[in-house]
PDB file of C-alpha atoms in Angstrom:
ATOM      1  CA  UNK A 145     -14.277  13.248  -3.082  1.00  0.00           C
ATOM      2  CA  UNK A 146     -17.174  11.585  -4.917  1.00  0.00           C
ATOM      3  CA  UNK A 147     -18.503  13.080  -8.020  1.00  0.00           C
ATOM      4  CA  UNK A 148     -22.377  12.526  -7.929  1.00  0.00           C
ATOM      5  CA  UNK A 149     -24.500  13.636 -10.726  1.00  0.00           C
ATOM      6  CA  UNK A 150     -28.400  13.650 -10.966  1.00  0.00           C
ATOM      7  CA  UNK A 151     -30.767  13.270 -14.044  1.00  0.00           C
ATOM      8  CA  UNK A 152     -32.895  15.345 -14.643  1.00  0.00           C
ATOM      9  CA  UNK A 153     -32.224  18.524 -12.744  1.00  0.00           C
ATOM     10  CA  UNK A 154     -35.420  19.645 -13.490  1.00  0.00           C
ATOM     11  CA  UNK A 155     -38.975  17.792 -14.180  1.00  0.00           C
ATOM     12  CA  UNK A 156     -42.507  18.928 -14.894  1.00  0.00           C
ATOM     13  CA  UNK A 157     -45.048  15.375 -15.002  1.00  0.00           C
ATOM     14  CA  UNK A 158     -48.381  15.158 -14.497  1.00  0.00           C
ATOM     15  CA  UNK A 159     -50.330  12.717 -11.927  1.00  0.00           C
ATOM     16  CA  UNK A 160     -50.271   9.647 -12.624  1.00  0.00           C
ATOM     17  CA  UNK A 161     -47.190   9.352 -14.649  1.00  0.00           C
ATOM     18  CA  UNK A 162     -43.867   7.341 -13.998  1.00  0.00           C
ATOM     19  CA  UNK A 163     -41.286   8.881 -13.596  1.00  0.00           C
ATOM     20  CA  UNK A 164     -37.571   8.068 -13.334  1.00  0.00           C
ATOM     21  CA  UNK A 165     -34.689  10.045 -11.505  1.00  0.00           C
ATOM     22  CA  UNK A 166     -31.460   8.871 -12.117  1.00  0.00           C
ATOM     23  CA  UNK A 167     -27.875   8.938  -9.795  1.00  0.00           C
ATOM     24  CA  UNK A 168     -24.401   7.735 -10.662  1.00  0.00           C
ATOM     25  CA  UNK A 169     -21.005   8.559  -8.845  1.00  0.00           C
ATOM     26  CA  UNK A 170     -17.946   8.422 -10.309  1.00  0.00           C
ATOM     27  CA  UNK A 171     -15.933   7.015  -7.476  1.00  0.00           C
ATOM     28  CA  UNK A 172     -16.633   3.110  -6.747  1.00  0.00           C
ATOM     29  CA  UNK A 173     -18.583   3.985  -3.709  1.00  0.00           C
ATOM     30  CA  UNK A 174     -20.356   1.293  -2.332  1.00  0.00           C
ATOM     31  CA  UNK A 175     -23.116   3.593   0.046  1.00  0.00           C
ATOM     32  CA  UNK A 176     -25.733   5.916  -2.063  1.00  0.00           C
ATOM     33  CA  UNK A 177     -28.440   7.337  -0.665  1.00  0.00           C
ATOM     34  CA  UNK A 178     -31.952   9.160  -1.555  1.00  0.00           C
ATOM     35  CA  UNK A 179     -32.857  12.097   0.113  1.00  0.00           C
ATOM     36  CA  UNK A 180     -36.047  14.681  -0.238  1.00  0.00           C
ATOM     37  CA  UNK A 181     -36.364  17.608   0.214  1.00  0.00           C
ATOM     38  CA  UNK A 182     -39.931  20.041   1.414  1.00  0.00           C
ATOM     39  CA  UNK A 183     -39.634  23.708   2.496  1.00  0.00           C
ATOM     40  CA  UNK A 184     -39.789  23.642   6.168  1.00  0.00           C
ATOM     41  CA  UNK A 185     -39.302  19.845   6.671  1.00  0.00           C
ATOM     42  CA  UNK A 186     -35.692  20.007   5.677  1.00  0.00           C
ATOM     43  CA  UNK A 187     -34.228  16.595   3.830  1.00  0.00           C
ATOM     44  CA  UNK A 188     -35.533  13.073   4.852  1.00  0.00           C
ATOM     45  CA  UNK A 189     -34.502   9.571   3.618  1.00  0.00           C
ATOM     46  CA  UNK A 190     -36.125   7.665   1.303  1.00  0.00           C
ATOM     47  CA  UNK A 191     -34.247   4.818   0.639  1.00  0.00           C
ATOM     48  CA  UNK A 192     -30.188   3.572   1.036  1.00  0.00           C
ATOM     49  CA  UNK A 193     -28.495   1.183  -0.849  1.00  0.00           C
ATOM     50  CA  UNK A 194     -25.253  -0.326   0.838  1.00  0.00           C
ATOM     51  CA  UNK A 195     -23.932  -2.339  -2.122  1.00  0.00           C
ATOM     52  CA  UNK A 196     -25.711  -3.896  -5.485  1.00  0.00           C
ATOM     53  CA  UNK A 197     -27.862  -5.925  -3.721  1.00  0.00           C
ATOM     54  CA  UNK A 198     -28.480  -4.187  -0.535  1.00  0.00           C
ATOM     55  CA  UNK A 199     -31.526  -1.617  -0.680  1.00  0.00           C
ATOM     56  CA  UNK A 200     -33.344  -0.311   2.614  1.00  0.00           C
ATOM     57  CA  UNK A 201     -35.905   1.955   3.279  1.00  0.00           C
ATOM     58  CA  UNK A 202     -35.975   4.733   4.965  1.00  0.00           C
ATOM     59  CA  UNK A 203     -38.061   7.246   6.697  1.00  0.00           C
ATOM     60  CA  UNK A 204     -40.407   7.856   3.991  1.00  0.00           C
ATOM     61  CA  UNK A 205     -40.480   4.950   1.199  1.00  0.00           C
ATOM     62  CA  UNK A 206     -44.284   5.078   0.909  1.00  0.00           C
ATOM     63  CA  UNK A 207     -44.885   5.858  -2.954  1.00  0.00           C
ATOM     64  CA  UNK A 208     -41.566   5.292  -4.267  1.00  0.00           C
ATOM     65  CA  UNK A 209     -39.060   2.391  -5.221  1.00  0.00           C
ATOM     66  CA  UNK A 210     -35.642   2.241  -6.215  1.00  0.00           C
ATOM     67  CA  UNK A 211     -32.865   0.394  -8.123  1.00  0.00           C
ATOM     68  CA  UNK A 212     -29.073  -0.446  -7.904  1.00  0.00           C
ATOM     69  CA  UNK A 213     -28.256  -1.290 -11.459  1.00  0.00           C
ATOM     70  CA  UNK A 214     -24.564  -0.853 -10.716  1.00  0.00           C
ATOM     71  CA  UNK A 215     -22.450   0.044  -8.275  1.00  0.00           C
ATOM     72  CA  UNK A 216     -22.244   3.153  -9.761  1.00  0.00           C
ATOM     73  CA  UNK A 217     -25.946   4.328 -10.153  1.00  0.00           C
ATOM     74  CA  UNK A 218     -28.774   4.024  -8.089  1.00  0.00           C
ATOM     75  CA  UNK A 219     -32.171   5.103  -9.530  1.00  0.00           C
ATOM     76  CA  UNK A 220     -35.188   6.339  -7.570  1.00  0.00           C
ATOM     77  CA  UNK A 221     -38.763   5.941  -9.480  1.00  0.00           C
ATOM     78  CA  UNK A 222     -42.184   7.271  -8.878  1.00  0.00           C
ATOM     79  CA  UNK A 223     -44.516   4.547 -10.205  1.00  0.00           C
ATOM     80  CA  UNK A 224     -47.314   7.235  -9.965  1.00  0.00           C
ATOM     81  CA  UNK A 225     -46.762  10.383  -9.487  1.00  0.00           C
ATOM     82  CA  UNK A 226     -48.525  12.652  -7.045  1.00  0.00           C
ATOM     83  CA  UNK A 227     -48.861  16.399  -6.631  1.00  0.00           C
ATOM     84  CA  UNK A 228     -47.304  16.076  -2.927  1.00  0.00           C
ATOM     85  CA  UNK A 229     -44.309  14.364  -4.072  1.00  0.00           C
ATOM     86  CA  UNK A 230     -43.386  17.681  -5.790  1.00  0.00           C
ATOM     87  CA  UNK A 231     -40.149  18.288  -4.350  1.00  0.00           C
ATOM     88  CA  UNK A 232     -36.323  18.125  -4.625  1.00  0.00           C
ATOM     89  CA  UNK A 233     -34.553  14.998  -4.654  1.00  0.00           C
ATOM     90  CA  UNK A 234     -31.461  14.564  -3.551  1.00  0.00           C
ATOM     91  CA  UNK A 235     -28.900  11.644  -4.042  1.00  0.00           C
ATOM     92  CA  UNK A 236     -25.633  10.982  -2.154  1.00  0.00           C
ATOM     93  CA  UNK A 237     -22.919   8.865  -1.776  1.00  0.00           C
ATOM     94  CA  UNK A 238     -20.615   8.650   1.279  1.00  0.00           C
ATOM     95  CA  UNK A 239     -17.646  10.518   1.287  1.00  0.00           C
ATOM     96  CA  UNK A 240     -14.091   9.464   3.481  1.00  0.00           C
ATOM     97  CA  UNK A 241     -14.577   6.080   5.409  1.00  0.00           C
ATOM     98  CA  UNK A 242     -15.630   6.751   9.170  1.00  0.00           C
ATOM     99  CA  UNK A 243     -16.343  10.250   8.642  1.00  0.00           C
ATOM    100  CA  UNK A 244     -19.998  10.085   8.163  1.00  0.00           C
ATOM    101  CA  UNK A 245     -19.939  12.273   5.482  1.00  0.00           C
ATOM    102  CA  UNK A 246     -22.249  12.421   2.440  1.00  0.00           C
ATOM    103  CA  UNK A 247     -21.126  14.031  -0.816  1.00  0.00           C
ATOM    104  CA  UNK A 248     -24.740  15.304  -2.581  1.00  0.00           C
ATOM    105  CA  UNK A 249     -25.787  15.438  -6.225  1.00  0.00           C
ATOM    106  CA  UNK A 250     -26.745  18.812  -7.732  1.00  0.00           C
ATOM    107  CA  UNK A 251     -30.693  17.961  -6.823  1.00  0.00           C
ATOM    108  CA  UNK A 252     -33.031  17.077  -9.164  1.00  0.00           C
ATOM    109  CA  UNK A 253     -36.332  19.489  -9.031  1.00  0.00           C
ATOM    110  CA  UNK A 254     -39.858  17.690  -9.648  1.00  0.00           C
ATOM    111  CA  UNK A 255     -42.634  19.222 -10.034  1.00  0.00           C
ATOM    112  CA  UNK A 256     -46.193  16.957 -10.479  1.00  0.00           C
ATOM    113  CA  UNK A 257     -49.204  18.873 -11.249  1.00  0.00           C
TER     114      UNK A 257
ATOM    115  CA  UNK B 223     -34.916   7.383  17.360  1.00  0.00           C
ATOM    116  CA  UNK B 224     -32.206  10.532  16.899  1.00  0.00           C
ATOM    117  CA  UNK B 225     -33.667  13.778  16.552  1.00  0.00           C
ATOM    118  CA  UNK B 226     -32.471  17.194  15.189  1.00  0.00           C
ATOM    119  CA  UNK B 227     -34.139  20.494  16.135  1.00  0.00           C
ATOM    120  CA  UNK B 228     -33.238  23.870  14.664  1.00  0.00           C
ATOM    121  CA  UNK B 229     -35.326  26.584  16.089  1.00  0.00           C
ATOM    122  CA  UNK B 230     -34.214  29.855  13.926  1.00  0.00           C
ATOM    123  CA  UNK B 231     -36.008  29.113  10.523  1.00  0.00           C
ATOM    124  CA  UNK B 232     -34.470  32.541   9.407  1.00  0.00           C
ATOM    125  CA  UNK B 233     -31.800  34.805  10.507  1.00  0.00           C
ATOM    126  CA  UNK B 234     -30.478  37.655   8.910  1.00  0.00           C
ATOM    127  CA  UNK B 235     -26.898  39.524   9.771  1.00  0.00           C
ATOM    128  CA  UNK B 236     -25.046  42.581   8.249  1.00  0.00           C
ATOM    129  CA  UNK B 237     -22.050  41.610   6.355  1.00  0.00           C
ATOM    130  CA  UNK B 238     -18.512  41.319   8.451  1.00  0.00           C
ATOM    131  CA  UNK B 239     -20.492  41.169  11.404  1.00  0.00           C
ATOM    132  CA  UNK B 240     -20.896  37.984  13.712  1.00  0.00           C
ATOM    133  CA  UNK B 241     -24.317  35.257  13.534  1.00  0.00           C
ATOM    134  CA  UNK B 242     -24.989  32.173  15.285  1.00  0.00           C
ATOM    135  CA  UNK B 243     -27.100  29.778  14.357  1.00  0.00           C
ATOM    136  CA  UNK B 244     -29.021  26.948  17.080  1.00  0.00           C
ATOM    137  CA  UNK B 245     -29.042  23.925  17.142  1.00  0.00           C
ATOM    138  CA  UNK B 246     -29.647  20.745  18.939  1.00  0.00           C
ATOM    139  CA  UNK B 247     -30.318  16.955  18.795  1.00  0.00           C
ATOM    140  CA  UNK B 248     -31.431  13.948  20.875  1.00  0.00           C
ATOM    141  CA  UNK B 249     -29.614  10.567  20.867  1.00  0.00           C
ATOM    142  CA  UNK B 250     -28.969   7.966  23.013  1.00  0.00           C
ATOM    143  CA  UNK B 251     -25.661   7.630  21.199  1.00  0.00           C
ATOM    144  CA  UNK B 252     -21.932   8.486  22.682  1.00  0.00           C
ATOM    145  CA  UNK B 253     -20.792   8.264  19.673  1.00  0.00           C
ATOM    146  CA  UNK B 254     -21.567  10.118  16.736  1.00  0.00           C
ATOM    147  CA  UNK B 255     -21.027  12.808  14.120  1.00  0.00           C
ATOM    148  CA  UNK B 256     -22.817  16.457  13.629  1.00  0.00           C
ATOM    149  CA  UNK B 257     -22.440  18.675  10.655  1.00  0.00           C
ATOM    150  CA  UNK B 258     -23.491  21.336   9.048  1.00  0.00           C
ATOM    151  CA  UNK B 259     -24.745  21.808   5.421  1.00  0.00           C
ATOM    152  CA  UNK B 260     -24.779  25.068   3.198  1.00  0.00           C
ATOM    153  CA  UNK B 261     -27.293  25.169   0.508  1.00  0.00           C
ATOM    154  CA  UNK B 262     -26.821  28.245  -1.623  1.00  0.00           C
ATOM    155  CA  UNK B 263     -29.547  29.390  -3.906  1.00  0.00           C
ATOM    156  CA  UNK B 264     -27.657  27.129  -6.550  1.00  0.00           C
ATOM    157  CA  UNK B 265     -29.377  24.750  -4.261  1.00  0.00           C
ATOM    158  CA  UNK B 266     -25.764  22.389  -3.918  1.00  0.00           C
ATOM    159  CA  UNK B 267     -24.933  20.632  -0.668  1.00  0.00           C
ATOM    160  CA  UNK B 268     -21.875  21.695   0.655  1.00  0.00           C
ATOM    161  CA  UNK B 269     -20.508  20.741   3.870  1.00  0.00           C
ATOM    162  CA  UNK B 270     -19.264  23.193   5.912  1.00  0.00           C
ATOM    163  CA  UNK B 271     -18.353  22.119   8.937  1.00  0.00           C
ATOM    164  CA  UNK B 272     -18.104  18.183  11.291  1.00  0.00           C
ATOM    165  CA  UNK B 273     -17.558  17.445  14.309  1.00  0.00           C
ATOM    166  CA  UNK B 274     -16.828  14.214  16.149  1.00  0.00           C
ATOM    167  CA  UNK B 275     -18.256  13.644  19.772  1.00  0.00           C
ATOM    168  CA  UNK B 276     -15.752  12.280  21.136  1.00  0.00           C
ATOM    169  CA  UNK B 277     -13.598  15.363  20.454  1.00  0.00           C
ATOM    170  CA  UNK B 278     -13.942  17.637  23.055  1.00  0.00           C
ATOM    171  CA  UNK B 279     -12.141  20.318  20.891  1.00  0.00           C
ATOM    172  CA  UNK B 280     -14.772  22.537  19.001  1.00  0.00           C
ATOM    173  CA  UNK B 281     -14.229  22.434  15.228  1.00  0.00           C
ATOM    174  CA  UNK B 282     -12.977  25.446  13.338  1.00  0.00           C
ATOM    175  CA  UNK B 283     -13.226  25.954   9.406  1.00  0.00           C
ATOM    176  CA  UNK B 284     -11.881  29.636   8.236  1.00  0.00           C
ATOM    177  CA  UNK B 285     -15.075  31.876   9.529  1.00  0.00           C
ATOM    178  CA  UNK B 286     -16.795  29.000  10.631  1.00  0.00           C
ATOM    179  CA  UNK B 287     -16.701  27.416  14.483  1.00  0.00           C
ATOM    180  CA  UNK B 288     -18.693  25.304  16.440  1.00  0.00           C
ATOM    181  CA  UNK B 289     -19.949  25.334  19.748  1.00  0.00           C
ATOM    182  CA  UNK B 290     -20.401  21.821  20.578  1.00  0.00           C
ATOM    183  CA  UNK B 291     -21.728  21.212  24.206  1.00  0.00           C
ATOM    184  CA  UNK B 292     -22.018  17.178  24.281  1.00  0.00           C
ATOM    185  CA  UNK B 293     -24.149  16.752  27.519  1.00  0.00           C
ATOM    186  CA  UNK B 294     -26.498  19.840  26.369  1.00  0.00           C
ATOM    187  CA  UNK B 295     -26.819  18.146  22.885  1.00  0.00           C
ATOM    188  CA  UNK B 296     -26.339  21.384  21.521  1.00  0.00           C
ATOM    189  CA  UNK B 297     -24.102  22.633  18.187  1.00  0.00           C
ATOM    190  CA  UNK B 298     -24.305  25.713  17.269  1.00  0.00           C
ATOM    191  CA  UNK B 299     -22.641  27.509  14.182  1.00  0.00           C
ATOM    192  CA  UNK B 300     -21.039  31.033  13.997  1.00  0.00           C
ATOM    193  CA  UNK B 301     -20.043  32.591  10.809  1.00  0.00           C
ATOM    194  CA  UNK B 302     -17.723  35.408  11.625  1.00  0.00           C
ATOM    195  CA  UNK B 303     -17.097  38.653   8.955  1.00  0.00           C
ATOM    196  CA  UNK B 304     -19.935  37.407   7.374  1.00  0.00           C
ATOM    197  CA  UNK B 305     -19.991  37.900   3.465  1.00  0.00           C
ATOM    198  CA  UNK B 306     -22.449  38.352   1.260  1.00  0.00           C
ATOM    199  CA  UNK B 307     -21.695  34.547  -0.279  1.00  0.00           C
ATOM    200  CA  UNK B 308     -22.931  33.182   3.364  1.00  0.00           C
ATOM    201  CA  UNK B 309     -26.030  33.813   2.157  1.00  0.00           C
ATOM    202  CA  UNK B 310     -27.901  30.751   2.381  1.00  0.00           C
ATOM    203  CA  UNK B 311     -30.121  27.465   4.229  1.00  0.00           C
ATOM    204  CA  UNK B 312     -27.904  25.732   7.093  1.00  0.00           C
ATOM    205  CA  UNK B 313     -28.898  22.277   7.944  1.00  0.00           C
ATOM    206  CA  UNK B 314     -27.441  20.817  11.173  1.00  0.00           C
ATOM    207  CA  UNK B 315     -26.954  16.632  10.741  1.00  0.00           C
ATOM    208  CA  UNK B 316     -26.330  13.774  12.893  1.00  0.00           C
ATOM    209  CA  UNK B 317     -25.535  10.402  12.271  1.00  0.00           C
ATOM    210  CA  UNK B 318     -24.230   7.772  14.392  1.00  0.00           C
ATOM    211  CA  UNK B 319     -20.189   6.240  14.446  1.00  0.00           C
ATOM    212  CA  UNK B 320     -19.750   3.992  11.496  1.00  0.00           C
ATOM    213  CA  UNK B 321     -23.081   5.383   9.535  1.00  0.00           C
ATOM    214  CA  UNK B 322     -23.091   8.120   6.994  1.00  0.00           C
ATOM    215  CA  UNK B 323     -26.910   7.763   7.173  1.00  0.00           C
ATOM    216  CA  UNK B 324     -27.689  11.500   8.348  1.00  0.00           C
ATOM    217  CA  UNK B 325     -30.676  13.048   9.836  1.00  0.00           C
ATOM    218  CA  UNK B 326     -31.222  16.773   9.336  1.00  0.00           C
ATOM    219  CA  UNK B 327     -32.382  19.584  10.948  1.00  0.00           C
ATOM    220  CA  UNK B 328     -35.313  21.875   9.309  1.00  0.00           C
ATOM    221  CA  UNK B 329     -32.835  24.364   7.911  1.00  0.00           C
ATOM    222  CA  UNK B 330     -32.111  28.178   9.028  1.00  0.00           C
ATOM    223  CA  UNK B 331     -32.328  30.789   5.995  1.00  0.00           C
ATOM    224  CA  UNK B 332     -29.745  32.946   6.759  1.00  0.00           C
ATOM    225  CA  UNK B 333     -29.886  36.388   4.703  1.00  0.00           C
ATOM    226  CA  UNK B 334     -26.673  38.715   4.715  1.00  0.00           C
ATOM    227  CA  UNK B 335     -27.354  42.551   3.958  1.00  0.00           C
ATOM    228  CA  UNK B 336     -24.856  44.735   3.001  1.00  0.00           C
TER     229      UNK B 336
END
């Protein structure tokens, strides 16, 4: 199973700042994924990445942008911040071909005041 | 566009008793996988349970079953002897065959008493 690890777990910024979140997985897998997460709205896509140079959006891409530097790590950034992007970010990679699966990251917690 | 609804956005159950938690989905798909998610308070994703469609068989983990009813679009979850370590949000998924691109549900908090 894919080892997925997020960076920082935890974030205080102000608006207006950049700000960086940062995925790798351990595992070669080609499918990672960026997922948010609101009380009450449960988690929604942001944006996929199916290999290195393969990035989609997703449901709501509005406000952020991302980057594959590697297969390994895919990056999510928040050119500048806002207080309603306060939230926690997930990232995931795919887990067992044809299973649908997604193997999460620990969740990184940000919090933009 | 795929849709997943779950209706309970708490439940609460006394431990080693029996809870079932709702819920349901709209696709125009045949084919397809649902799951459910645990998120404990360590706020992890862990899956707990998938099902394939095209398995008419209902999924069983341990304490965990489904109740998968393909032409209600329904999927239900029961925990039996419930422990205190169920204590958690459940997210129901979907995604389509050949796509690990999933859609969630809202979440139910489940709370287990002693």
């Amino acid at each position: 199973d894919a080892d997925v690890t997020q960076t920082p777990r935890n974030r205080i910024t102000k608006t207006g700042k950049r700000i960086m979140l940062e995925c790798s997985q351990t595992k070669g897998h080609d499918r990672m994924y960026w997922y948010r997460q609101d009380p009450g709205l449960g988690l929604r896509l942001i944006y996929y990445s199916f290999d290195v140079k393969d990035i989609n959006k997703g449901e709501i891409s509005d406000g952020y942008s991302v980057s594959r530097q590697a297969q390994a790590k895919f990056s999510l950034s928040l050119e500048s911040a806002i207080p309603n992007q306060t939230a926690l970010y997930f990232c995931a990679t795919h887990g067992r071909e044809n299973t649908g699966e997604l193997f999460f990251g620990e969740g990184s917690r940000l919090t933009v005041l | 566009a795929q849709t997943v609804t779950q209706s309970q956005p708490e439940m609460s159950v006394q431990e080693a008793e029996t809870v079932t938690l709702s819920c349901t989905y709209d696709t125009s798909e045949s084919n397809y996988y649902l799951f459910w998610y645990k998120q404990p308070p360590s706020r992890q994703m862990i899956l707990v349970i998938r099902q394939e469609a095209y398995k008419q068989q209902n999924a069983t983990e341990n304490r965990f079953s489904v109740n998968f009813q393909k032409a209600a679009k329904s999927f239900s979850l029961k925990i039996s002897d419930s422990q205190l370590g169920d204590t958690a949000m459940y997210f129901c998924a979907f995604t389509r065959y050949n796509t690990d691109k999933l859609i969630f549900g809202t979440g139910t908090r489940l709370q287990v008493f002693p």
